[in-house]
XYZ file of N, CA and C in Angstrom:
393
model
N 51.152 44.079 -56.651
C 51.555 42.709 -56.390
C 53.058 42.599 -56.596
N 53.781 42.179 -55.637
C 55.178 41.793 -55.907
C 55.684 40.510 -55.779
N 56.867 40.461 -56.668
C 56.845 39.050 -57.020
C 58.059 38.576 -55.332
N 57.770 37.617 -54.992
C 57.986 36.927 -53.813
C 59.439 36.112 -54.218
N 60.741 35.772 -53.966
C 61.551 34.641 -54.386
C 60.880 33.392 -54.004
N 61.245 32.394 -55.040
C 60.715 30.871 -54.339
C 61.872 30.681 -53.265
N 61.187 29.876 -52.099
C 61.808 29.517 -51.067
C 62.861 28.248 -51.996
N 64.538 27.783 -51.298
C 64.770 26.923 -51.502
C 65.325 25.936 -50.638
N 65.650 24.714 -50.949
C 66.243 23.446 -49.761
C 67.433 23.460 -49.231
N 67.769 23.577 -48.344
C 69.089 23.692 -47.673
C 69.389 22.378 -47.357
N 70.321 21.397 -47.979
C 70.582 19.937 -47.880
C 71.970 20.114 -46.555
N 72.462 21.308 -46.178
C 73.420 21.283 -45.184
C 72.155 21.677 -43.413
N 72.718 22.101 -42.913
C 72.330 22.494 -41.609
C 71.453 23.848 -41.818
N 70.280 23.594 -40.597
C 69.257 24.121 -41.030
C 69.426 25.723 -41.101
N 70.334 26.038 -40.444
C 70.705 27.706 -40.315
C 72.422 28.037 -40.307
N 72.548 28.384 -41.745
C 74.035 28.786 -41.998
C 74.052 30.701 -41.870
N 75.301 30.792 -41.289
C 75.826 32.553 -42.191
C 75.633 32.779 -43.751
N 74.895 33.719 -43.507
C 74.925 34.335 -45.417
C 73.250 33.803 -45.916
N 72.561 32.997 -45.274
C 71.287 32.696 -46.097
C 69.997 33.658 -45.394
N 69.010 33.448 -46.119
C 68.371 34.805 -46.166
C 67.288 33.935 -46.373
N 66.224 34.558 -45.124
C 65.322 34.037 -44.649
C 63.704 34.651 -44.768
N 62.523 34.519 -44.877
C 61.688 35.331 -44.526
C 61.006 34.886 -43.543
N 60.717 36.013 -42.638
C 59.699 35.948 -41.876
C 58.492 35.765 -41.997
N 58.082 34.803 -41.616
C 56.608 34.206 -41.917
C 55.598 34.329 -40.429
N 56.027 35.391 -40.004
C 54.895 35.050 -38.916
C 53.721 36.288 -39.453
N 52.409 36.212 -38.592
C 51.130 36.358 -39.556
C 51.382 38.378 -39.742
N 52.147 39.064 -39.051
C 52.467 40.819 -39.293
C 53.515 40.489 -39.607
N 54.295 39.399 -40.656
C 55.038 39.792 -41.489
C 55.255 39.551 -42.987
N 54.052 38.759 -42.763
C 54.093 37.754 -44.266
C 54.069 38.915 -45.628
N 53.369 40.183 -44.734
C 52.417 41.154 -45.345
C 53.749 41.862 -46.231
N 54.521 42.299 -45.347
C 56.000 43.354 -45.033
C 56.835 42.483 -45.496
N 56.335 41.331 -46.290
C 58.195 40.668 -47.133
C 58.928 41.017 -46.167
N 59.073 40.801 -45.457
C 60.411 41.203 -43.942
C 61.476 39.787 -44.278
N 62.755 40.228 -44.607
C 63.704 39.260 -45.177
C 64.808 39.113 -44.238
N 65.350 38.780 -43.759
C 66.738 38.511 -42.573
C 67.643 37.566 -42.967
N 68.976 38.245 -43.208
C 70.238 37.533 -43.331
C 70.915 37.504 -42.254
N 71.411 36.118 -42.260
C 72.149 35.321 -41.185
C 73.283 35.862 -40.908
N 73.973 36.460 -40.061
C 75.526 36.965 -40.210
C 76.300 36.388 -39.117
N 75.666 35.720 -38.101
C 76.410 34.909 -37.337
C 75.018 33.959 -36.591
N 76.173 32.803 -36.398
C 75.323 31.905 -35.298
C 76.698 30.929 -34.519
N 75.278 31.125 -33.263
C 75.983 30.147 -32.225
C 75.430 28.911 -31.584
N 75.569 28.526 -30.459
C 75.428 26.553 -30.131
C 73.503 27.259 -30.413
N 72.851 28.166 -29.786
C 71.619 27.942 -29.472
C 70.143 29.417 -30.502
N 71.355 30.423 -31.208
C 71.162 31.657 -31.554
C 71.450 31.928 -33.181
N 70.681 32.783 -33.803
C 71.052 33.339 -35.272
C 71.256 34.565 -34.802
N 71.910 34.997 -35.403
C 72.077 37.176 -35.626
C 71.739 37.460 -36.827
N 70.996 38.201 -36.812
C 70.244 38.572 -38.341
C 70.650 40.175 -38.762
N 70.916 40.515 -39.148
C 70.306 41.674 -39.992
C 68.774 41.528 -41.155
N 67.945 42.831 -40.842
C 67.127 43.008 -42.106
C 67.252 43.745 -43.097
N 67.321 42.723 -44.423
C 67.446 42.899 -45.626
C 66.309 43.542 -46.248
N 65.390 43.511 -45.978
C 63.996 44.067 -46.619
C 62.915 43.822 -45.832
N 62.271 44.703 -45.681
C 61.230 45.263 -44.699
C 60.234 45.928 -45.322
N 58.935 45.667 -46.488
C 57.986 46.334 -47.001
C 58.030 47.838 -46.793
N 57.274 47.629 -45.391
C 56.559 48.360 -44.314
C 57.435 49.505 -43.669
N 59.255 49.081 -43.455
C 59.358 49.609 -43.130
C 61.210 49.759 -43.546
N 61.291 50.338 -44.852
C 62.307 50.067 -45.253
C 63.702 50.791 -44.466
N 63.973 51.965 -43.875
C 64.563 52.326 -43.107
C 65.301 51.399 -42.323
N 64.829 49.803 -41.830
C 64.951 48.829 -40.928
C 66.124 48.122 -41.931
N 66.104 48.301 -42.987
C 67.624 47.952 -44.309
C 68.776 47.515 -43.576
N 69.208 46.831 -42.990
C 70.736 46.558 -42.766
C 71.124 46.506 -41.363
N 69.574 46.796 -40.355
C 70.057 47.209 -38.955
C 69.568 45.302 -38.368
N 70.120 45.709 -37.399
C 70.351 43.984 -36.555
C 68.867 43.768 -36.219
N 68.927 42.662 -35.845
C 67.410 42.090 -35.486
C 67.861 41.605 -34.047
N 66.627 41.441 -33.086
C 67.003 40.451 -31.808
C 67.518 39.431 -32.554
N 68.677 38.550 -31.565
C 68.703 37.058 -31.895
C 67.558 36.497 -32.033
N 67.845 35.521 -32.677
C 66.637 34.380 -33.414
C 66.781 33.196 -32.622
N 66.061 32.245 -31.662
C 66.212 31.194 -31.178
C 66.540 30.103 -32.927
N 67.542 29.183 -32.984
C 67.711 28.124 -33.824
C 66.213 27.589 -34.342
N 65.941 27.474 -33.273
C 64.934 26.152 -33.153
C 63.748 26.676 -34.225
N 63.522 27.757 -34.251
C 62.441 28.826 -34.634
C 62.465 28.822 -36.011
N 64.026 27.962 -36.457
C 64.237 28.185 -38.020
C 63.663 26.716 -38.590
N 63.772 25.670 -37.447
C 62.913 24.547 -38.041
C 61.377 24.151 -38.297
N 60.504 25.488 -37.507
C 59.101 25.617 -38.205
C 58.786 26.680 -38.608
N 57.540 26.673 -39.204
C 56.637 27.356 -40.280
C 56.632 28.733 -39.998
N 57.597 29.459 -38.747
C 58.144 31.034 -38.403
C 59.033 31.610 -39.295
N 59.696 30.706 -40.241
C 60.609 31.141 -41.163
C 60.551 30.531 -42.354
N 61.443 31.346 -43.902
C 61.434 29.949 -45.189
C 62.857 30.652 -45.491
N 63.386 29.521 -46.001
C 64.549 29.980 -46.659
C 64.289 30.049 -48.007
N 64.930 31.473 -48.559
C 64.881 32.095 -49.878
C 65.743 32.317 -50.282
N 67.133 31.974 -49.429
C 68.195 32.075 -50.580
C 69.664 31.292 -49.260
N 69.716 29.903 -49.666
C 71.082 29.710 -49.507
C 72.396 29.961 -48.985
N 73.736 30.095 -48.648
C 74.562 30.896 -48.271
C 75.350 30.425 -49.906
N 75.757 31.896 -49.498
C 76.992 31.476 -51.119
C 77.888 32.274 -50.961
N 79.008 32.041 -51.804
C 80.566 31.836 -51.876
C 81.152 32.982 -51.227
N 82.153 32.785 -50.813
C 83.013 33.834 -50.325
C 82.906 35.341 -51.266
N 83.276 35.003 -52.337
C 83.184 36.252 -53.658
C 82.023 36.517 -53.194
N 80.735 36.256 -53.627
C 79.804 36.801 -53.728
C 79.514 37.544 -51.780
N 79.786 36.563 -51.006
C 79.642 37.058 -49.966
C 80.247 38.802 -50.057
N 81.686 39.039 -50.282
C 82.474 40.105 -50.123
C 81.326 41.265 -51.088
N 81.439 40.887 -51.919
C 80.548 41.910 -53.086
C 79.190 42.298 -52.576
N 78.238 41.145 -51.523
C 77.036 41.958 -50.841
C 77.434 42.428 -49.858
N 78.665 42.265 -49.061
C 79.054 43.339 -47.948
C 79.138 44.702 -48.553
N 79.475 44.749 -49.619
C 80.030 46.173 -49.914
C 78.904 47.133 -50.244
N 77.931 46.380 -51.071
C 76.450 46.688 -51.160
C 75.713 46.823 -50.297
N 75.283 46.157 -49.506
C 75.001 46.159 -48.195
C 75.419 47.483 -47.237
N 77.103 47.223 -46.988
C 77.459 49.003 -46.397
C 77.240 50.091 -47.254
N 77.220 50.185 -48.196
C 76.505 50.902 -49.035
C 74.968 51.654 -49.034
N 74.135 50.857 -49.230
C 72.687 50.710 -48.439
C 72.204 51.243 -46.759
N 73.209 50.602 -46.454
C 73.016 51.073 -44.773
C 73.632 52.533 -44.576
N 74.533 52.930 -45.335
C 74.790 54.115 -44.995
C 73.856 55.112 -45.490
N 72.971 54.966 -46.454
C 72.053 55.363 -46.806
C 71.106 56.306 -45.759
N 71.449 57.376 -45.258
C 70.588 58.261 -43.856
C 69.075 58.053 -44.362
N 68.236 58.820 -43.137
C 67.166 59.381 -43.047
C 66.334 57.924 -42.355
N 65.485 58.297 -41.852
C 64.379 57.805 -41.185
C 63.774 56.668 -42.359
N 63.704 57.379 -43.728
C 62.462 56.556 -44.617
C 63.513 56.878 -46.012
N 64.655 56.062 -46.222
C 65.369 56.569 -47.257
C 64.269 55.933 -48.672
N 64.829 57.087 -49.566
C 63.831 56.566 -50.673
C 64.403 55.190 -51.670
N 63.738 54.864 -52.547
C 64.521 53.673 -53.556
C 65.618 54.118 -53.883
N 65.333 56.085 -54.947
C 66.328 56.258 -55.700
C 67.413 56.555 -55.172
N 67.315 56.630 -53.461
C 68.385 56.629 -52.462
C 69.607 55.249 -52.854
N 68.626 54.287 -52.157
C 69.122 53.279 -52.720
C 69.776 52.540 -53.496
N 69.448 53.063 -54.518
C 69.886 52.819 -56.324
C 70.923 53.211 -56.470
N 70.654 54.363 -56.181
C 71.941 55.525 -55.889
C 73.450 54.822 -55.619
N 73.236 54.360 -54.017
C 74.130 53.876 -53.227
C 74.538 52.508 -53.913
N 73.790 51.684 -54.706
C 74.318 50.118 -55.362
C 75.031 50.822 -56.795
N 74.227 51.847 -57.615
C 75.195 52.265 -58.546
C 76.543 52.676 -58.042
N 76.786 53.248 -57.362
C 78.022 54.260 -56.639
C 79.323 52.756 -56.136
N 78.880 51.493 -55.937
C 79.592 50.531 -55.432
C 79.490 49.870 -56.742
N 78.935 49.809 -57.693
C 79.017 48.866 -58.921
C 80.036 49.544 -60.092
N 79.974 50.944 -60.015
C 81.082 52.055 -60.759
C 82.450 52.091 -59.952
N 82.318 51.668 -58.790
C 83.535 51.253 -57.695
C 84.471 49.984 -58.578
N 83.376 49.115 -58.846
C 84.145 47.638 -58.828
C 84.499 47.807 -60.264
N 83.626 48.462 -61.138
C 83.513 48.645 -62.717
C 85.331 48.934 -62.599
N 85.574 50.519 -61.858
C 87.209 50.792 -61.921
C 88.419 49.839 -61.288
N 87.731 49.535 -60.498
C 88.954 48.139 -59.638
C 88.843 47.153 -60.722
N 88.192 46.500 -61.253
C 88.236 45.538 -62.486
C 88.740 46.212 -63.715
N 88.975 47.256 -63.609
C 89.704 47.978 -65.213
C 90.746 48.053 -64.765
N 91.421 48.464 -63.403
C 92.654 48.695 -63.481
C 93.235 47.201 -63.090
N 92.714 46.450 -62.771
C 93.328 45.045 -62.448
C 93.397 43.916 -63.787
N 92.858 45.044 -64.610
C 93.422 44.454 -66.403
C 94.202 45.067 -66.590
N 94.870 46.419 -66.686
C 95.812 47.196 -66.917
C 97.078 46.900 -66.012
């Protein structure tokens, strides 16, 4: 059993850059299949997938566009907000991190790997930007 994020309310417009969505249609509810927003236009989302159960390899690669409209019913939930510039920059780096991650079926400790390797990154850029 894994624990699910609670969905939350978006009091701005129904589909921003940076918020992170799940797919709720009935072969995905299964696969936690998660998609972040990285651009939108008058009628379209661009997604990347963030997490994919079923099929984790799918980590960071683009999705078809998303019709808008698709984000105002029960096909999607929002689980996380867009947030700040900082934080934005810091999951890019994680993120390219992750995606560079090879192989067909990379493993977790792949993974882990690749977020430690960018968190010992920032650990030294924040020591020398005290010094």
């Amino acid at each position: 059993m894994s624990a699910t994020p609670s969905p939350v309310s978006s009091a701005a417009d129904p589909v921003q850059v940076r918020q992170l969505w799940q797919d709720m249609a009935p072969d995905m509810v299964d696969r936690e299949r998660m998609l972040r927003v990285v651009a939108v236009t008058e009628t379209h989302a661009e997604c990347v997938v963030e997490r994919d159960n079923d099929r984790p390899g799918m980590a960071g690669r683009k999705a078809r566009p998303l019709a808008l409209k698709r984000f105002t019913t029960s096909a999607f939930r929002l689980i996380e907000d867009a947030v700040d510039d900082a934080d934005q920059v810091l999951y890019a780096r994680f993120l390219a991190a992750m995606t560079g991650v090879q192989g067909t079926n990379p493993s977790p400790v792949e993974y882990a790997t690749a977020a430690l390797r960018v968190h010992n990154e920032l650990t030294a850029e924040a020591a020398k930007a005290h010094h």
